[in-house]
Each structure stands twice: as structure tokens, then as C-alpha cells.
């Protein structure tokens, strides 16, 4: 079987499978992006965005992938004088570090081993040294399948008075992101993850004090310009019109399901996935207590790598899961279960995985991973 995007079981860690309603919404003739119809679309998106973030605030949509949202935030909010603290424990944390160093001359990094959460103590120690104006952290480290404990980090950041800037790209609409309770000043979401829209848009939530602190930053991604245009249901430059149409439909689907229900469903799928991994005698990559609910990272079975596992899943069963990134290339595979992923996706993926492993190990397939999933179904 060759890869067929129409029928594949698609569980990479984002982009995720897209609902047919969202696909259809994109297929329209050209629109005047300065016309009434499109202004109406932007107005609806503005009304729906609080459903995504779970709170009201200053919220914008940027044409550009999640990284564009991060760059917009760091360019506008990292201090020119004063320190920036970047917390890293994975590939995207390292990316944050790189972006932050373009916009802030005094960056301190607190790192934890990949697979372990960022501990509070060294963060508190750095903050106590003073002059930290912004703290940047990836909430859900997609590269290692781990959710950092923002509830634990938030009080020390809040006490320091620093801006709390969150990469929520694979967290928003997948795990609880308590923006108000944790005192988050900026959170960036990506369209292709928990929201299950196509890739290419970044949604940014800003607190009042973040808006007050905005500097011009970059020209194209100037958050002040975007906020100002949005007041008139407009965008400063030509937006990715088809993606905005898709975004509106994906937000409507999220509203119909409800944010809390989507997060709860994602959690159940994650638990089922972890149980299925156990049933196959495989090992999670991250510390289990902090395992992400949107993406499960699994160590490759001893003696088997991408060619024997992922590539066979893809070629033989048209099932797509994702490999490792950076230092973890060839060492892990990752199963995404966010957005509109559902039970049939998991059942097909693990049926195929169980077959691939039983053949490679020369042992019979028992269906144990499928039972683990069925047992968690509502
Ligand atoms: N941060 C996290 C946590 C991510 O998962 C990703 C993408 O997977 C990114 C940043 C980069 O986002 P994008 O590829 O949409 O620019």
C-alpha cells in the first residue's frame, strides 16, 4: 500500500487530521479581503477566539505558522534592558532559546534533561537574582511528549513580576491552559494542532499588561498593527484568506464540541494510548507523571528503529505516526492524539503496530493493545 492522504490514518504530532467541513470551507473562489463578506468572517473569528483560549483578552490571528506567533511575541515583549529567562527541556525549548537571543541581549537558560519537567527551584533561584523581565517556556514539549507543570511554575513567575510568555502551540485545545489563574501574559497557539485547522496560522492571546508593554518588534508581525486592524475586523496585510475560512469552521466545530469536552476526550485518548504502549511492552520516553495528553512519545523497541517500525506502518498499513526530532531522531516515535483524532484512529494504529511488532519479534499478536484501548472507550 502506498501513502494515500485521502484514506490514511494520520496521527502525527501536528498537522492533524482535518474535518471535511473545514476542508470544504477553504474551497471557495477568491474573495476581496477588504470586502464586507471577509470582514464578517474576521468578526466571527474574533467572537469565537475566546472559545479556543478559554478566556477573553486581546487575541489576534497571524498569517504564518506557530513560529511566526512566537517571533511576534518575543520581538515585541522581550526586554532590551533587563534579563530574559528561557526554560528548555526539548527541541522547541531550544528553538525558543534561539529566537529569544535574536531579540534580547541578556538571555539566561534554565534547562532540564529531555523527558523531565522544568523544576521550579532553579527557576526561582534565577528569578531571585533580579532584573528578569520575561520568562519564556514551552507548555507542551511536542518533541519529547511532555507537558511542563505551569501550575507549579506560575506562582514564582508571578511573584517576580516578569512577563510570562508561553509557547502553547501543541497545548491549546488539548490540555488545560489556565491563562488567567496562572497569570499568563502571552500564549501562542498553532492552527494545525488541537484546533485541527490546516497549518499556516498562529493565534496569539495577550494580557492587558502585555499589550501595554508591546514594542514595535518586527514589521510584518507587529502585534500592535494587528490589534489595531482587528478592531475594524481587518488585517494589516493580505491575510491567508482560505486559511481564515478554515479557521472559522474549525472554531465552530470546537464550539459545538466545547473546549472542556475536547480536552477531556484528548485526555482519554492519551490514557488509552499509554495503556496500549504498556500492553505492547514498550516504554514511554518522558517521565510518565508529566506525559503529554496531546502526543505520546515512545522509545523505539530494542533492536528496531524507524525502518522496521514507522516505515512499515506507513508502507504496509497507510498509518502515519511521527519520528523523533533533533537528538531523538531514530530513538523514539510519537503518536499524536489531539484535535479531532478519535478512537478508530487509535484502534487502527495499534492493530497495525501490534502486527508489525509481533512479526519483528517472532511472537503471536494477542490484541492486548487493542483491549487496553477498548477498555478506555467511553
Ligand atoms: N512549538 C511547539 C511546541 C510545537 O509543537 C511546534 C510545532 O510542532 C512549534 C513550536 C513550531 O510551530 P510551527 O511549525 O507551526 O511553526
Short mmCIF file of C-alpha atoms and ligand atoms in Angstrom, two decimals:
data_model
loop_
_atom_site.label_atom_id
_atom_site.label_comp_id
_atom_site.label_asym_id
_atom_site.label_seq_id
_atom_site.Cartn_x
_atom_site.Cartn_y
_atom_site.Cartn_z
CA UNK A 1 0.00 0.00 0.00
CA UNK A 2 1.39 3.44 -0.80
CA UNK A 3 0.68 6.55 1.23
CA UNK A 4 -2.77 7.85 0.36
CA UNK A 5 -3.65 11.18 2.02
CA UNK A 6 -7.37 10.62 1.35
CA UNK A 7 -7.58 7.49 3.47
CA UNK A 8 -4.52 7.46 5.71
CA UNK A 9 -4.75 7.01 9.46
CA UNK A 10 -2.98 10.21 10.32
CA UNK A 11 -1.60 10.52 13.83
CA UNK A 12 1.50 12.65 13.54
CA UNK A 13 2.05 15.31 16.20
CA UNK A 14 0.54 18.03 14.02
CA UNK A 15 -0.60 18.91 11.45
CA UNK A 16 -3.53 16.71 12.41
CA UNK A 17 -6.46 15.24 10.50
CA UNK A 18 -8.87 17.93 9.29
CA UNK A 19 -12.66 17.62 9.39
CA UNK A 20 -14.36 17.59 5.93
CA UNK A 21 -16.35 20.68 6.94
CA UNK A 22 -13.09 22.56 7.45
CA UNK A 23 -11.69 21.29 4.15
CA UNK A 24 -14.85 22.38 2.31
CA UNK A 25 -14.78 25.81 3.95
CA UNK A 26 -11.43 26.51 2.29
CA UNK A 27 -12.61 25.64 -1.21
CA UNK A 28 -14.12 28.96 -2.22
CA UNK A 29 -13.44 31.26 -5.15
CA UNK A 30 -11.23 34.28 -4.48
CA UNK A 31 -12.62 36.82 -2.04
CA UNK A 32 -11.93 40.50 -1.59
CA UNK A 33 -10.10 40.55 1.73
CA UNK A 34 -11.16 44.21 2.15
CA UNK A 35 -14.80 43.46 1.38
CA UNK A 36 -17.81 43.10 3.69
CA UNK A 37 -18.00 39.32 3.39
CA UNK A 38 -14.45 38.78 4.61
CA UNK A 39 -14.80 41.42 7.33
CA UNK A 40 -17.77 39.34 8.52
CA UNK A 41 -15.57 36.23 8.62
CA UNK A 42 -12.96 38.07 10.70
CA UNK A 43 -15.68 39.37 13.02
CA UNK A 44 -16.92 35.81 13.62
CA UNK A 45 -13.38 34.57 14.23
CA UNK A 46 -12.91 37.33 16.81
CA UNK A 47 -16.07 36.25 18.58
CA UNK A 48 -15.00 32.60 18.56
CA UNK A 49 -11.37 33.02 19.67
CA UNK A 50 -12.18 33.09 23.42
CA UNK A 51 -13.55 29.53 22.93
CA UNK A 52 -10.06 28.49 21.91
CA UNK A 53 -8.16 30.20 24.71
CA UNK A 54 -10.79 29.61 27.39
CA UNK A 55 -10.80 33.30 28.28
CA UNK A 56 -11.29 36.73 26.78
CA UNK A 57 -8.40 39.06 26.13
CA UNK A 58 -6.51 40.66 23.32
CA UNK A 59 -6.41 37.97 20.65
CA UNK A 60 -5.05 38.08 17.12
CA UNK A 61 -4.63 35.73 14.18
CA UNK A 62 -1.36 35.96 12.25
CA UNK A 63 -0.70 34.57 8.81
CA UNK A 64 2.28 32.32 9.44
CA UNK A 65 2.87 29.06 11.30
CA UNK A 66 3.22 28.83 15.08
CA UNK A 67 6.80 30.09 14.92
CA UNK A 68 5.52 33.36 13.44
CA UNK A 69 3.38 33.78 16.58
CA UNK A 70 6.37 33.10 18.81
CA UNK A 71 8.55 35.54 16.89
CA UNK A 72 5.84 38.20 17.06
CA UNK A 73 5.62 37.83 20.84
CA UNK A 74 9.34 37.68 21.57
CA UNK A 75 10.15 40.55 19.20
CA UNK A 76 7.54 42.75 20.87
CA UNK A 77 7.91 41.76 24.50
CA UNK A 78 11.47 40.65 25.28
CA UNK A 79 13.35 43.34 27.16
CA UNK A 80 16.04 45.43 25.53
CA UNK A 81 17.31 46.22 29.03
CA UNK A 82 16.95 43.52 31.63
CA UNK A 83 17.07 39.76 31.54
CA UNK A 84 15.05 37.11 29.72
CA UNK A 85 14.75 33.65 31.25
CA UNK A 86 14.20 30.78 28.82
CA UNK A 87 13.22 27.37 30.22
CA UNK A 88 14.10 24.43 27.98
CA UNK A 89 13.66 20.66 28.05
CA UNK A 90 13.25 19.72 24.40
CA UNK A 91 13.68 20.70 20.81
CA UNK A 92 11.11 23.50 20.88
CA UNK A 93 12.59 24.93 24.08
CA UNK A 94 15.90 25.12 22.25
CA UNK A 95 14.15 26.86 19.36
CA UNK A 96 12.72 29.38 21.85
CA UNK A 97 16.21 29.97 23.11
CA UNK A 98 17.39 30.70 19.57
CA UNK A 99 14.54 33.10 18.79
CA UNK A 100 14.86 34.85 22.16
CA UNK A 101 18.55 35.53 21.54
CA UNK A 102 17.66 37.44 18.37
CA UNK A 103 15.55 39.89 20.35
CA UNK A 104 17.06 40.06 23.83
CA UNK A 105 20.72 40.58 24.56
CA UNK A 106 20.69 39.11 28.05
CA UNK A 107 19.17 35.62 27.97
CA UNK A 108 19.65 33.09 30.76
CA UNK A 109 18.66 29.49 30.11
CA UNK A 110 17.39 27.02 32.69
CA UNK A 111 17.44 23.51 31.22
CA UNK A 112 16.13 20.16 32.35
CA UNK A 113 17.01 16.82 30.73
CA UNK A 114 14.78 15.94 27.78
CA UNK A 115 11.92 13.87 29.17
CA UNK A 116 11.94 15.59 32.58
CA UNK A 117 9.85 18.63 33.52
CA UNK A 118 11.36 22.05 34.25
CA UNK A 119 11.87 22.09 38.04
CA UNK A 120 10.69 25.13 40.00
CA UNK A 121 13.74 25.59 42.22
CA UNK A 122 16.37 26.69 39.64
CA UNK A 123 13.79 28.99 38.08
CA UNK A 124 13.12 30.58 41.48
CA UNK A 125 16.89 30.92 42.03
CA UNK A 126 17.40 32.72 38.72
CA UNK A 127 14.42 34.99 39.36
CA UNK A 128 15.75 35.84 42.81
CA UNK A 129 18.95 37.21 41.21
CA UNK A 130 16.72 40.01 39.90
CA UNK A 131 16.15 42.01 36.73
CA UNK A 132 14.27 39.23 34.88
CA UNK A 133 11.65 40.97 32.75
CA UNK A 134 10.30 37.98 30.82
CA UNK A 135 10.11 34.20 31.26
CA UNK A 136 9.57 32.01 28.16
CA UNK A 137 8.53 28.37 28.35
CA UNK A 138 7.05 25.70 26.09
CA UNK A 139 3.95 24.38 27.83
CA UNK A 140 3.66 21.11 25.93
CA UNK A 141 7.07 19.97 24.59
CA UNK A 142 5.88 18.15 21.48
CA UNK A 143 9.38 16.82 20.74
CA UNK A 144 9.51 14.70 23.91
CA UNK A 145 5.78 14.22 24.61
CA UNK A 146 5.85 16.09 27.91
CA UNK A 147 3.69 18.78 29.49
CA UNK A 148 5.57 21.17 31.75
CA UNK A 149 3.90 21.89 35.08
CA UNK A 150 2.89 25.51 34.55
CA UNK A 151 0.69 25.47 37.64
CA UNK A 152 3.85 24.91 39.71
CA UNK A 153 5.98 27.46 37.83
CA UNK A 154 3.33 30.18 37.65
CA UNK A 155 3.41 31.43 41.28
CA UNK A 156 7.17 32.10 41.25
CA UNK A 157 7.00 33.84 37.90
CA UNK A 158 4.03 35.90 39.05
CA UNK A 159 5.81 36.90 42.27
CA UNK A 160 8.81 38.13 40.27
CA UNK A 161 6.68 40.48 38.17
CA UNK A 162 8.22 39.17 34.93
CA UNK A 163 6.07 38.71 31.83
CA UNK A 164 5.07 35.04 31.47
CA UNK A 165 5.26 34.09 27.75
CA UNK A 166 4.03 30.66 26.74
CA UNK A 167 4.51 28.54 23.64
CA UNK A 168 1.10 26.86 23.74
CA UNK A 169 1.28 25.57 20.18
CA UNK A 170 0.56 21.93 20.99
CA UNK A 171 -1.18 22.66 24.29
CA UNK A 172 -4.10 24.95 23.44
CA UNK A 173 -7.34 22.98 22.90
CA UNK A 174 -5.52 19.82 24.00
CA UNK A 175 -4.59 20.26 27.67
CA UNK A 176 -5.83 22.80 30.23
CA UNK A 177 -4.07 26.16 29.81
CA UNK A 178 -5.29 28.29 32.72
CA UNK A 179 -4.35 31.65 31.28
CA UNK A 180 -5.92 33.82 33.99
CA UNK A 181 -5.20 31.64 37.03
CA UNK A 182 -1.54 31.23 36.05
CA UNK A 183 -1.08 34.90 35.16
CA UNK A 184 -0.01 34.18 31.59
CA UNK A 185 0.79 37.32 29.59
CA UNK A 186 1.09 35.80 26.14
CA UNK A 187 0.21 32.41 24.74
CA UNK A 188 0.72 31.28 21.16
CA UNK A 189 -1.45 28.59 19.57
CA UNK A 190 -0.90 26.92 16.19
CA UNK A 191 -3.79 26.23 13.82
CA UNK A 192 -2.64 22.69 12.97
CA UNK A 193 -2.73 21.15 16.45
CA UNK A 194 -5.60 20.95 18.97
CA UNK A 195 -7.83 23.12 16.83
CA UNK A 196 -7.49 20.77 13.84
CA UNK A 197 -7.33 23.51 11.21
CA UNK A 198 -4.73 23.47 8.43
CA UNK A 199 -1.20 24.67 9.21
CA UNK A 200 -0.28 28.28 8.50
CA UNK A 201 -1.94 30.44 11.15
CA UNK A 202 -0.82 31.46 14.63
CA UNK A 203 -3.31 32.66 17.23
CA UNK A 204 -1.94 34.88 19.98
CA UNK A 205 -3.57 35.80 23.30
CA UNK A 206 -2.20 38.80 25.19
CA UNK A 207 -2.92 40.11 28.68
CA UNK A 208 -3.64 43.80 29.36
CA UNK A 209 -0.16 44.37 30.70
CA UNK A 210 1.40 42.60 27.71
CA UNK A 211 -0.48 44.94 25.37
CA UNK A 212 0.72 47.91 27.40
CA UNK A 213 4.31 46.67 27.07
CA UNK A 214 4.28 45.96 23.30
CA UNK A 215 7.19 47.37 21.32
CA UNK A 216 7.16 47.63 17.51
CA UNK A 217 9.14 44.38 17.07
CA UNK A 218 9.06 43.10 13.50
CA UNK A 219 7.17 44.90 10.73
CA UNK A 220 5.11 42.04 9.25
CA UNK A 221 4.29 40.53 12.64
CA UNK A 222 3.84 43.80 14.55
CA UNK A 223 1.24 42.86 17.16
CA UNK A 224 0.19 46.48 17.66
CA UNK A 225 -0.62 46.81 13.95
CA UNK A 226 -2.57 43.53 14.00
CA UNK A 227 -4.55 44.50 17.11
CA UNK A 228 -5.38 47.90 15.63
CA UNK A 229 -6.60 46.44 12.31
CA UNK A 230 -8.61 43.79 14.07
CA UNK A 231 -10.68 46.45 15.82
CA UNK A 232 -12.14 47.05 12.34
CA UNK A 233 -12.33 43.31 11.54
CA UNK A 234 -9.40 43.81 9.25
CA UNK A 235 -5.78 42.67 8.91
CA UNK A 236 -2.83 44.96 8.20
CA UNK A 237 -1.61 42.93 5.18
CA UNK A 238 -3.25 40.45 2.84
CA UNK A 239 -4.18 37.50 5.06
CA UNK A 240 -4.19 33.80 4.04
CA UNK A 241 -7.89 34.04 3.14
CA UNK A 242 -8.60 30.30 2.66
CA UNK A 243 -6.94 29.53 6.00
CA UNK A 244 -9.08 32.16 7.75
CA UNK A 245 -12.18 30.49 6.27
CA UNK A 246 -10.94 27.13 7.53
CA UNK A 247 -10.12 28.62 10.93
CA UNK A 248 -13.67 29.92 11.34
CA UNK A 249 -15.11 26.46 10.62
CA UNK A 250 -12.63 24.73 12.94
CA UNK A 251 -13.54 27.22 15.70
CA UNK A 252 -17.23 26.49 15.11
CA UNK A 253 -16.54 22.74 15.44
CA UNK A 254 -14.66 23.42 18.67
CA UNK A 255 -17.57 25.49 19.96
CA UNK A 256 -20.01 22.68 19.11
CA UNK A 257 -17.88 20.15 20.99
CA UNK A 258 -16.90 22.56 23.78
CA UNK A 259 -13.32 23.26 24.88
CA UNK A 260 -13.64 21.27 28.11
CA UNK A 261 -15.08 18.26 26.27
CA UNK A 262 -12.32 18.31 23.68
CA UNK A 263 -9.68 18.46 26.40
CA UNK A 264 -11.37 15.61 28.30
CA UNK A 265 -11.62 13.50 25.13
CA UNK A 266 -7.96 14.17 24.35
CA UNK A 267 -7.07 13.06 27.88
CA UNK A 268 -8.97 9.78 27.48
CA UNK A 269 -7.29 9.08 24.15
CA UNK A 270 -3.92 9.79 25.76
CA UNK A 271 -4.59 7.40 28.63
CA UNK A 272 -5.71 4.71 26.21
CA UNK A 273 -2.55 5.26 24.15
CA UNK A 274 -0.31 5.00 27.21
CA UNK A 275 -2.08 1.80 28.29
CA UNK A 276 -1.71 0.36 24.79
CA UNK A 277 2.00 1.21 24.83
CA UNK A 278 2.34 -0.67 28.14
CA UNK A 279 0.41 -3.63 26.75
CA UNK A 280 2.93 -3.93 23.91
CA UNK A 281 5.83 -3.98 26.37
CA UNK A 282 7.06 -0.62 25.06
CA UNK A 283 8.37 2.27 27.16
CA UNK A 284 7.25 5.88 27.24
CA UNK A 285 10.06 8.35 26.59
CA UNK A 286 9.15 11.06 29.13
CA UNK A 287 8.68 10.82 32.85
CA UNK A 288 5.21 9.25 32.99
CA UNK A 289 3.84 11.72 35.55
CA UNK A 290 4.32 14.51 33.02
CA UNK A 291 3.40 12.62 29.86
CA UNK A 292 1.58 14.88 27.41
CA UNK A 293 -2.07 14.30 26.59
CA UNK A 294 -1.71 15.57 23.02
CA UNK A 295 1.28 13.50 21.90
CA UNK A 296 2.70 10.24 23.25
CA UNK A 297 6.44 9.70 22.76
CA UNK A 298 7.56 6.06 22.84
CA UNK A 299 11.08 4.63 22.86
CA UNK A 300 11.77 2.55 19.77
CA UNK A 301 11.72 -1.15 20.74
CA UNK A 302 15.20 -2.62 21.37
CA UNK A 303 16.83 -3.56 18.07
CA UNK A 304 14.11 -1.89 15.98
CA UNK A 305 14.18 1.59 14.51
CA UNK A 306 12.29 3.79 12.08
CA UNK A 307 12.85 1.49 9.07
CA UNK A 308 11.39 -1.50 10.93
CA UNK A 309 8.51 0.27 12.69
CA UNK A 310 7.35 3.61 11.30
CA UNK A 311 8.21 2.94 7.70
CA UNK A 312 6.41 -0.42 7.74
CA UNK A 313 3.35 1.17 9.35
CA UNK A 314 3.30 3.71 6.57
CA UNK A 315 4.05 1.44 3.60
CA UNK A 316 2.05 -1.57 4.62
CA UNK A 317 -0.88 -0.12 6.53
CA UNK A 318 -1.10 3.54 5.44
CA UNK A 319 -0.72 4.55 9.10
CA UNK A 320 1.32 7.67 9.86
CA UNK A 321 2.97 8.33 13.19
CA UNK A 322 5.93 10.63 13.73
CA UNK A 323 9.60 10.03 14.42
CA UNK A 324 11.90 11.78 16.87
CA UNK A 325 13.39 15.24 16.33
CA UNK A 326 16.87 16.59 16.94
CA UNK A 327 18.80 14.39 19.36
CA UNK A 328 15.91 11.90 19.44
CA UNK A 329 15.90 11.13 15.70
CA UNK A 330 15.73 7.34 15.27
CA UNK A 331 15.29 6.81 19.03
CA UNK A 332 11.56 7.39 19.55
CA UNK A 333 8.29 7.51 17.68
CA UNK A 334 5.40 9.80 18.53
CA UNK A 335 1.67 9.27 18.28
CA UNK A 336 -0.39 12.47 18.14
CA UNK A 337 -3.93 12.24 19.51
CA UNK A 338 -5.17 15.82 19.54
CA UNK A 339 -7.72 17.79 17.55
CA UNK A 340 -10.38 15.55 16.07
CA UNK A 341 -8.35 12.33 16.47
CA UNK A 342 -10.66 9.64 17.76
CA UNK A 343 -10.98 6.01 18.83
CA UNK A 344 -10.95 4.46 15.33
CA UNK A 345 -7.61 6.21 14.65
CA UNK A 346 -6.08 4.64 17.76
CA UNK A 347 -7.55 1.20 17.06
CA UNK A 348 -6.21 1.08 13.50
CA UNK A 349 -2.80 2.43 14.54
CA UNK A 350 -2.30 -0.04 17.37
CA UNK A 351 -3.69 -3.00 15.39
CA UNK A 352 -1.05 -2.27 12.75
CA UNK A 353 1.68 -1.59 15.33
CA UNK A 354 0.90 -4.82 17.18
CA UNK A 355 1.15 -6.73 13.87
CA UNK A 356 4.45 -5.07 12.95
CA UNK A 357 5.98 -5.80 16.38
CA UNK A 358 4.73 -9.38 16.61
CA UNK A 359 6.26 -10.14 13.19
CA UNK A 360 9.54 -8.44 14.11
CA UNK A 361 9.71 -10.22 17.47
CA UNK A 362 8.50 -13.56 16.16
CA UNK A 363 5.75 -13.71 18.78
CA UNK A 364 1.99 -14.01 18.28
CA UNK A 365 -0.13 -10.86 18.33
CA UNK A 366 -2.55 -11.10 21.25
CA UNK A 367 -4.63 -7.99 20.71
CA UNK A 368 -3.54 -6.75 24.17
CA UNK A 369 -3.03 -3.18 23.00
CA UNK A 370 -6.48 -3.13 21.41
CA UNK A 371 -8.05 -4.40 24.61
CA UNK A 372 -6.25 -1.61 26.50
CA UNK A 373 -7.84 0.94 24.17
CA UNK A 374 -11.32 -0.63 24.18
CA UNK A 375 -11.23 -0.64 27.99
CA UNK A 376 -10.79 3.17 27.99
CA UNK A 377 -13.52 3.89 25.44
CA UNK A 378 -16.50 5.76 26.82
N1 LIG B 1 6.43 24.85 19.43
C1 LIG B 1 5.86 23.65 19.61
C2 LIG B 1 5.61 23.17 20.99
C3 LIG B 1 5.49 22.88 18.50
O1 LIG B 1 4.93 21.68 18.68
C4 LIG B 1 5.75 23.38 17.20
C5 LIG B 1 5.42 22.58 16.02
O2 LIG B 1 5.29 21.36 16.07
C6 LIG B 1 6.34 24.64 17.08
C7 LIG B 1 6.68 25.35 18.21
C8 LIG B 1 6.63 25.21 15.74
O3 LIG B 1 5.42 25.52 15.13
P1 LIG B 1 5.31 25.71 13.54
O4 LIG B 1 5.95 24.52 12.93
O5 LIG B 1 3.81 25.77 13.33
O6 LIG B 1 5.98 26.98 13.19
#
